[in-house]
PDB file of C-alpha atoms and ligand atoms in Angstrom:
ATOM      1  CA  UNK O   1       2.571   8.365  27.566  1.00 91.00           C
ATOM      2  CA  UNK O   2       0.359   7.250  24.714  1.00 88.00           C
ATOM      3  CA  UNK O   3      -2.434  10.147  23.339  1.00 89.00           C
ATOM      4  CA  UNK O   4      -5.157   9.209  21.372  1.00 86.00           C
ATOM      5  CA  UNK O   5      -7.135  11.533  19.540  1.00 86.00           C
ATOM      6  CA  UNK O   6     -10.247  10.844  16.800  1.00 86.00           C
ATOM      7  CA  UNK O   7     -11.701  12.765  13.920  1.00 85.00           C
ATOM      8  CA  UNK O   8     -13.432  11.728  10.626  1.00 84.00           C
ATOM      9  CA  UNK O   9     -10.950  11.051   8.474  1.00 79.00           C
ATOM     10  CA  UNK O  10     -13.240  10.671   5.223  1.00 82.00           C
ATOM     11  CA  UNK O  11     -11.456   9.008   2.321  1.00 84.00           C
ATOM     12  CA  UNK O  12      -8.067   9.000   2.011  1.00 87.00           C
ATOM     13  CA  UNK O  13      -8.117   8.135  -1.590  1.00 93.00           C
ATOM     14  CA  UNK O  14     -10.772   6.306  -3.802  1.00 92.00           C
ATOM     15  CA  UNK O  15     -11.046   2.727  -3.580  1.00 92.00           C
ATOM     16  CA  UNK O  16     -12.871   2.074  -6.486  1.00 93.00           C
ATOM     17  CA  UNK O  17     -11.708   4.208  -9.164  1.00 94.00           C
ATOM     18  CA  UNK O  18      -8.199   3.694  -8.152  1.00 96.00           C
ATOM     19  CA  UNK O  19      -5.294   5.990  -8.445  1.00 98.00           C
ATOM     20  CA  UNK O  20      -2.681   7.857 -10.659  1.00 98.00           C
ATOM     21  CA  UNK O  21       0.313   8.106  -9.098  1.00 98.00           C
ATOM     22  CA  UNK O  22       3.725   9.654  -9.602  1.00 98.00           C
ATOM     23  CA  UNK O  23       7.314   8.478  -8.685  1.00 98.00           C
ATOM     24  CA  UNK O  24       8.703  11.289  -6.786  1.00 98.00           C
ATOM     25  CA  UNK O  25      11.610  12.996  -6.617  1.00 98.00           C
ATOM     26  CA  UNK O  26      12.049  13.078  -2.914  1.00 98.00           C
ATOM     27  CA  UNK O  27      13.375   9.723  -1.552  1.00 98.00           C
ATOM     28  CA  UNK O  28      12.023   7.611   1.250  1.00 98.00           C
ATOM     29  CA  UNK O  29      14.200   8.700   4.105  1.00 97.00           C
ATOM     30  CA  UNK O  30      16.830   5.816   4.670  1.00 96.00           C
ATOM     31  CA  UNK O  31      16.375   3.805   7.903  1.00 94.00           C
ATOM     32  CA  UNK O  32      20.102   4.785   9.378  1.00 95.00           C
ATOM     33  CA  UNK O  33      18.639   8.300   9.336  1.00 95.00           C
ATOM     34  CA  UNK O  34      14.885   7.946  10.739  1.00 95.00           C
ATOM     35  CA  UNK O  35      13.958   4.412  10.960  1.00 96.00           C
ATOM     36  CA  UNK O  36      11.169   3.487   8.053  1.00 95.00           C
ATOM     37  CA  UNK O  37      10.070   0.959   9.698  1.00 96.00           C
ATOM     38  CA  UNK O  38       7.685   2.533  12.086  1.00 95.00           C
ATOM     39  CA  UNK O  39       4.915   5.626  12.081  1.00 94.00           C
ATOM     40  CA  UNK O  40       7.540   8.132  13.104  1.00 92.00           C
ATOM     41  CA  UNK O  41       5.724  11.381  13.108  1.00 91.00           C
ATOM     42  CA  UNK O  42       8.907  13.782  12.566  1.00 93.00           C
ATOM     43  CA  UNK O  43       9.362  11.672   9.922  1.00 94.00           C
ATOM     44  CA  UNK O  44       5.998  12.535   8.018  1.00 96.00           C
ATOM     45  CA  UNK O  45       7.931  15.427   7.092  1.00 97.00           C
ATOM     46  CA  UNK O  46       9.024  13.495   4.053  1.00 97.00           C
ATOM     47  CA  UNK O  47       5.704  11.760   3.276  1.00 97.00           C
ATOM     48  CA  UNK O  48       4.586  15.406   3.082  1.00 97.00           C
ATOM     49  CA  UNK O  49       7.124  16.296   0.510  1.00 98.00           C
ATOM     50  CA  UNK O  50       6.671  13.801  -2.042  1.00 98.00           C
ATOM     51  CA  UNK O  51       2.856  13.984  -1.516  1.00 98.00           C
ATOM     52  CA  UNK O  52       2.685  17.573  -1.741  1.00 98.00           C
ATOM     53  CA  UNK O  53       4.761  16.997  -5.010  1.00 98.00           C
ATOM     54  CA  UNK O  54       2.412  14.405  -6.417  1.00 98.00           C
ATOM     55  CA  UNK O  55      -1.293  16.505  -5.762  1.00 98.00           C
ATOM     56  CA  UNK O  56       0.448  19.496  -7.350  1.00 98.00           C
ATOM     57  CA  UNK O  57       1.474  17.768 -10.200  1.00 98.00           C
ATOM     58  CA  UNK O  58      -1.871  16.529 -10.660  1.00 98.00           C
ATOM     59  CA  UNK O  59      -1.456  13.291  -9.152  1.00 98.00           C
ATOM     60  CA  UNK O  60      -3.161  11.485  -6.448  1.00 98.00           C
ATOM     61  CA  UNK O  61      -0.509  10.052  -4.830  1.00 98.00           C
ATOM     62  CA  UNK O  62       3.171   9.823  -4.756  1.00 98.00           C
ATOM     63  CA  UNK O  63       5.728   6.236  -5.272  1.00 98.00           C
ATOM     64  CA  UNK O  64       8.965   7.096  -3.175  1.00 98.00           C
ATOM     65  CA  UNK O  65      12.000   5.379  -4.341  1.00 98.00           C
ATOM     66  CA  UNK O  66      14.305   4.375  -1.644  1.00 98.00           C
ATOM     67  CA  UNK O  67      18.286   5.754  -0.948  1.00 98.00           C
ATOM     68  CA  UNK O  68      19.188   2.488  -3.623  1.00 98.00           C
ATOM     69  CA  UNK O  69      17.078   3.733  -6.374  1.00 98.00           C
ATOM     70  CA  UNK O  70      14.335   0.511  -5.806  1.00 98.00           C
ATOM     71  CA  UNK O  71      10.620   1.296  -5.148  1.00 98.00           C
ATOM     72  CA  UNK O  72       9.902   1.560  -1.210  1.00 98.00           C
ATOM     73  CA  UNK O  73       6.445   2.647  -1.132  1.00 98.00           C
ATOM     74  CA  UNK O  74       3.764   4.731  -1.372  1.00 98.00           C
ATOM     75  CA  UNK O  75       3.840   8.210   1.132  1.00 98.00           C
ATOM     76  CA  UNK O  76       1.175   6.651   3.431  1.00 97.00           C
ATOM     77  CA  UNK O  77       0.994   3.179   1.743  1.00 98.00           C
ATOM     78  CA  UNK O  78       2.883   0.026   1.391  1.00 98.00           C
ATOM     79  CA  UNK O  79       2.999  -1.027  -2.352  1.00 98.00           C
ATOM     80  CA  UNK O  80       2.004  -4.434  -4.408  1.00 98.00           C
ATOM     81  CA  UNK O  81       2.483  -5.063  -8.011  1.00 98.00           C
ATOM     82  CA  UNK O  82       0.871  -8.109  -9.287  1.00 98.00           C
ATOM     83  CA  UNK O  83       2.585  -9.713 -12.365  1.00 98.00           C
ATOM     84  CA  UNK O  84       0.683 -13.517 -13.583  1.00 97.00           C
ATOM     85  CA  UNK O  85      -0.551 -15.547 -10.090  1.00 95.00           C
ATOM     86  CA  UNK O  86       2.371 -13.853  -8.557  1.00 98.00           C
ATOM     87  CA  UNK O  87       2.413 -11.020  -5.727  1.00 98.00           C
ATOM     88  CA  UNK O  88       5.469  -8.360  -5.402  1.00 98.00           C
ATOM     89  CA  UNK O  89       5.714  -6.461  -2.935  1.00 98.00           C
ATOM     90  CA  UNK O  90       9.408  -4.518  -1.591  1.00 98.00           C
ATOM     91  CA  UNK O  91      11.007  -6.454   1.148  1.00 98.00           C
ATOM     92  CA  UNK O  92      11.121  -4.857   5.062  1.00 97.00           C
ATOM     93  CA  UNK O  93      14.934  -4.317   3.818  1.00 97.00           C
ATOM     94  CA  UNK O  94      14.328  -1.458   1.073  1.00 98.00           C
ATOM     95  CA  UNK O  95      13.467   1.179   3.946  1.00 98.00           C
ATOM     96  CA  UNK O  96       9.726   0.806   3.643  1.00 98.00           C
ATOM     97  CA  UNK O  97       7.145   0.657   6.749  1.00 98.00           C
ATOM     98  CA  UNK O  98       6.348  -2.784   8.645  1.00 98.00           C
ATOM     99  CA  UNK O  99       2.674  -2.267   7.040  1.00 98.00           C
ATOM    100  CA  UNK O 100      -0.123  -4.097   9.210  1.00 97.00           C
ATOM    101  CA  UNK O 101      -2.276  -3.725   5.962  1.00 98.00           C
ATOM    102  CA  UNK O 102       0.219  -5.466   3.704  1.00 98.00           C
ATOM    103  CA  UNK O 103       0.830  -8.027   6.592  1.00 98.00           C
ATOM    104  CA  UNK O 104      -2.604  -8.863   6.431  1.00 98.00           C
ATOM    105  CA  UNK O 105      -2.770  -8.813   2.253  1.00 98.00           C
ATOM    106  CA  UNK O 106       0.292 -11.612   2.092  1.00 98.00           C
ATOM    107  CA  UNK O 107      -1.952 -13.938   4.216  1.00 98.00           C
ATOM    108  CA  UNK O 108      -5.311 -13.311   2.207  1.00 98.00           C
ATOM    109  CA  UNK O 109      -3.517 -13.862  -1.313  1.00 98.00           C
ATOM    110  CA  UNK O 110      -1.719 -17.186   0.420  1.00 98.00           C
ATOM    111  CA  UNK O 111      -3.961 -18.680   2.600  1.00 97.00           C
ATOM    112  CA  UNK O 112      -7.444 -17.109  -0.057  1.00 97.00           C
ATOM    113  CA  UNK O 113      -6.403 -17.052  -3.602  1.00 97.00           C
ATOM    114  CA  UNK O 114      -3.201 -19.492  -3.087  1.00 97.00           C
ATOM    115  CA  UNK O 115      -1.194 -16.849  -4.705  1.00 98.00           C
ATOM    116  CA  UNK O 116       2.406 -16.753  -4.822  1.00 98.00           C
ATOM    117  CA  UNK O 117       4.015 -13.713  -2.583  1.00 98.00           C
ATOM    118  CA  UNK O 118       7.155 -12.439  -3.229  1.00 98.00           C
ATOM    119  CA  UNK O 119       9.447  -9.995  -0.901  1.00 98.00           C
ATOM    120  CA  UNK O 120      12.508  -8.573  -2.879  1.00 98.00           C
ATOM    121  CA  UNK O 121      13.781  -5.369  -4.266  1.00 98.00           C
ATOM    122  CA  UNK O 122      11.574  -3.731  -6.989  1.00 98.00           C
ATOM    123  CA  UNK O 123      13.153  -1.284  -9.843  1.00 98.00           C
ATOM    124  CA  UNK O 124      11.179   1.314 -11.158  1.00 98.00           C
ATOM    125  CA  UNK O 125      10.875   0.264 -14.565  1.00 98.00           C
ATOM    126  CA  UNK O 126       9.274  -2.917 -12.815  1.00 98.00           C
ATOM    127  CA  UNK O 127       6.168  -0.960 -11.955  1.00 98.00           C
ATOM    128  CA  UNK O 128       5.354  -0.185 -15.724  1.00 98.00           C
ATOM    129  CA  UNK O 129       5.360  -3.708 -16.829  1.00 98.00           C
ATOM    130  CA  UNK O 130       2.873  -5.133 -14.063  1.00 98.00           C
ATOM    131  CA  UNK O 131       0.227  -6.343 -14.793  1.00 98.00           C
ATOM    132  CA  UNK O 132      -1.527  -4.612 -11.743  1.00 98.00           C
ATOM    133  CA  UNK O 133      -0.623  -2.692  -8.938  1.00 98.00           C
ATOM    134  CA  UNK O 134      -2.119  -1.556  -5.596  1.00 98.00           C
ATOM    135  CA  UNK O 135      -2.140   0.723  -2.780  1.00 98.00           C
ATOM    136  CA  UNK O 136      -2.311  -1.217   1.265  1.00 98.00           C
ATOM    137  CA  UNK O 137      -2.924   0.834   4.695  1.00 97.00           C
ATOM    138  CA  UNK O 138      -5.103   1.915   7.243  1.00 94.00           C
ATOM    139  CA  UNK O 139      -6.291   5.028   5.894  1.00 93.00           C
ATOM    140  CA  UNK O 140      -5.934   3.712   1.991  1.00 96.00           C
ATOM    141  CA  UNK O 141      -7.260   0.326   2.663  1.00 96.00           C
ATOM    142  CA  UNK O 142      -6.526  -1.100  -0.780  1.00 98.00           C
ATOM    143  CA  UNK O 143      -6.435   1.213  -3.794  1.00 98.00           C
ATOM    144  CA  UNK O 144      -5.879   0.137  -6.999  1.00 98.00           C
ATOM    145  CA  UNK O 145      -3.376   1.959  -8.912  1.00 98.00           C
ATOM    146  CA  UNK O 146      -4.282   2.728 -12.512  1.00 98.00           C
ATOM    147  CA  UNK O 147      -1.351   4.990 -14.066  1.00 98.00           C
ATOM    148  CA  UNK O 148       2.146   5.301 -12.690  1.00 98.00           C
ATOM    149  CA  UNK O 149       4.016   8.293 -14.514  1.00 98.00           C
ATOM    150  CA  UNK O 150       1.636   8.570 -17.487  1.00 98.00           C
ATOM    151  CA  UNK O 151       1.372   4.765 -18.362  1.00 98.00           C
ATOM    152  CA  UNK O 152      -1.656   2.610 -17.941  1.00 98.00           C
ATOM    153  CA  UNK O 153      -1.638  -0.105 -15.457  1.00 98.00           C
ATOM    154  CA  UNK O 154      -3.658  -2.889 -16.989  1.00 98.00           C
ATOM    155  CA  UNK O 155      -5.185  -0.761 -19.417  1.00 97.00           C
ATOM    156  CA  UNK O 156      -6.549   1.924 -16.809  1.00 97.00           C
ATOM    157  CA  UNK O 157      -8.487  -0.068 -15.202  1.00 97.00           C
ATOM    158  CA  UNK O 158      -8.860  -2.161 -12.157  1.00 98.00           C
ATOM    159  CA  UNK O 159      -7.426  -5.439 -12.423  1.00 98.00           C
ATOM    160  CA  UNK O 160      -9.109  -8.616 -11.518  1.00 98.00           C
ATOM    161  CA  UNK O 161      -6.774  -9.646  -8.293  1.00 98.00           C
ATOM    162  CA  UNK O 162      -6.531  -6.272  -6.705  1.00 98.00           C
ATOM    163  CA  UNK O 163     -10.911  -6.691  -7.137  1.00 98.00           C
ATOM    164  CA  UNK O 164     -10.619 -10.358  -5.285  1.00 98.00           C
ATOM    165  CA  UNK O 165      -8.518  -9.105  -2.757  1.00 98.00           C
ATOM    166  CA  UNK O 166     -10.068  -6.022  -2.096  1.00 98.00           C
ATOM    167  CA  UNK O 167     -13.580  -8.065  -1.945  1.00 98.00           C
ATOM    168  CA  UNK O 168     -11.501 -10.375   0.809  1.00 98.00           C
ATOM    169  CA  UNK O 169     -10.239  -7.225   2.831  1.00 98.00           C
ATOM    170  CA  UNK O 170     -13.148  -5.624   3.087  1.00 97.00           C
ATOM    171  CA  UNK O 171     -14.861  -8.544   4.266  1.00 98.00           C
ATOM    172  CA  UNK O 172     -12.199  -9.465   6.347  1.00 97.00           C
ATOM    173  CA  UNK O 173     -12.194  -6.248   8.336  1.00 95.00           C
ATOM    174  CA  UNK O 174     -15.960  -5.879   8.991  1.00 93.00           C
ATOM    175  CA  UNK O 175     -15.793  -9.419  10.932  1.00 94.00           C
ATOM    176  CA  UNK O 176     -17.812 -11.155   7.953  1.00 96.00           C
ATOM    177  CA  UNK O 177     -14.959 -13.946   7.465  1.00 97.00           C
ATOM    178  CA  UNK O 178     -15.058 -16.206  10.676  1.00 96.00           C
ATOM    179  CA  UNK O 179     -11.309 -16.884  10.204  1.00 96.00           C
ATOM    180  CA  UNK O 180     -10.054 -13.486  10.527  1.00 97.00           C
ATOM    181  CA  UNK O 181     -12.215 -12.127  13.130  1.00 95.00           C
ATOM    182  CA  UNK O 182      -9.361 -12.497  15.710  1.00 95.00           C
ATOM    183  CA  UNK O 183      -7.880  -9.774  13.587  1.00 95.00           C
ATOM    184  CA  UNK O 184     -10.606  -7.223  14.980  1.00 94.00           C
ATOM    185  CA  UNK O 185     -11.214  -5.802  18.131  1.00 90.00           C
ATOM    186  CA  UNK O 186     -15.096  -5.000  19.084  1.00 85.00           C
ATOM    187  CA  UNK O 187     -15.301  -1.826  20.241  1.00 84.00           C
ATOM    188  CA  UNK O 188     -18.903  -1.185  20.890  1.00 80.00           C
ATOM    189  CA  UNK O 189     -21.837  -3.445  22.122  1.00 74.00           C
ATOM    190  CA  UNK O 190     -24.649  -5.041  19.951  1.00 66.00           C
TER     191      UNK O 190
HETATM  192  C1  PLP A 201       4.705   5.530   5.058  1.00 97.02           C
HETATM  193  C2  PLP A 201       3.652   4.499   5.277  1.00 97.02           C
HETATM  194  N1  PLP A 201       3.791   3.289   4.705  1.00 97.02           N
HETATM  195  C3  PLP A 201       2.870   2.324   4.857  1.00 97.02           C
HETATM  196  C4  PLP A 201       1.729   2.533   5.619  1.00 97.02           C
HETATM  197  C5  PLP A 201       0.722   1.420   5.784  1.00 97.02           C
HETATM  198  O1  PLP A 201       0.790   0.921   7.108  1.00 97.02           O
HETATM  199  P1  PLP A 201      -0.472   0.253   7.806  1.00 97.02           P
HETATM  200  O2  PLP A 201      -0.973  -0.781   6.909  1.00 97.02           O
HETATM  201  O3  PLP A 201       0.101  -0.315   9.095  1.00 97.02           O
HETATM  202  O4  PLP A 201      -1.466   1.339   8.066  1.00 97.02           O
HETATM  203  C6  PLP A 201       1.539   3.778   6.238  1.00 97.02           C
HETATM  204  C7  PLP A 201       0.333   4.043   7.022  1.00 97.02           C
HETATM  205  O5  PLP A 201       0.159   5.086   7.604  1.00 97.02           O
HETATM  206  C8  PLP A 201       2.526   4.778   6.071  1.00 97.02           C
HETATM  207  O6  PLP A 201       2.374   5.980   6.637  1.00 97.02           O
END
């Protein structure tokens, strides 16, 4: 049985400003236990935790490391960190969610801005020598990440990739780039 249910969801966080976030001390709950991988919702439970952590703290969002001690992701958010022409992002293998956002990001920076993508593990300390980093989801769409634990992510402001990418996604998603249209799904007549 599948149940579908709508409500304004506003904005999850701000796409423009970008956000501080916080590496938290809950861990992303291993896939042998609940399975990552998928939007399990018993398994919110945990993106609950670390984000309940982060807004308390004064953050806006909250970067879960995984059972290994490597990044996994953000609590409702697959994570990218942007270092030269080259694209990180955490492998399907360190626990994370099979993101349909980031899916979609690898094939913009490839096929758009012929940018290099790579899928391995990430350390922490990674994330506070990139040169940018971002936010991809549904809900967060792509949100630029300015400060992880205290420290400026290219300077505090929004980088210039994250921009060209976010310029291509929004596009992209509003059926203004021919190519990607098959990615949408009209719901509504003209
Ligand atoms: C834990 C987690 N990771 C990543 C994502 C991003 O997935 P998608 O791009 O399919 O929305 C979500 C979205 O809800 C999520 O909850």
């Amino acid at each position: 049985t599948v149940a579908i249910y709508l409500y304004r969801f506003g904005r999850y966080l701000d796409t423009s400003k970008g956000a501080r976030v916080k590496v938290s001390s809950w861990r992303r709950n291993d896939d042998n236990s609940i399975p990552s991988r998928w939007k399990v919702s018993g398994a919110y439970v945990n993106s609950a935790l670390a984000k309940t952590e982060a807004l308390l703290s004064g953050y806006d969002e909250a970067i879960l490391l995984n059972q290994n001690g490597f990044v996994a992701e953000g609590s409702g958010e697959n994570i990218f960190l942007v270092r030269g022409r080259k694209l990180i992002t955490p492998s399907y293998s360190e626990h994370i969610l099979e993101g349909i956002t980031r899916a979609a990001v690898i094939k913009l920076a490839k096929n758009e801005l012929m940018l290099e993508v790579e899928e391995r593990p990430v350390a922490r300390s990674e994330l506070y020598v990139a040169d940018e980093i971002f936010l991809t989801g549904t809900a967060a769409e792509i949100t630029p990440v300015v400060e992880v634990d205290n420290r400026k992510i290219n300077g505090g402001e929004v980088g210039p990739i994250t921009k060209e990418l976010q310029e291509l996604y929004f596009n992209a998603v509003r059926g203004k780039i021919e190519r990607y249209k098959g990615w949408l799904t009209p719901v509504y007549e003209k």
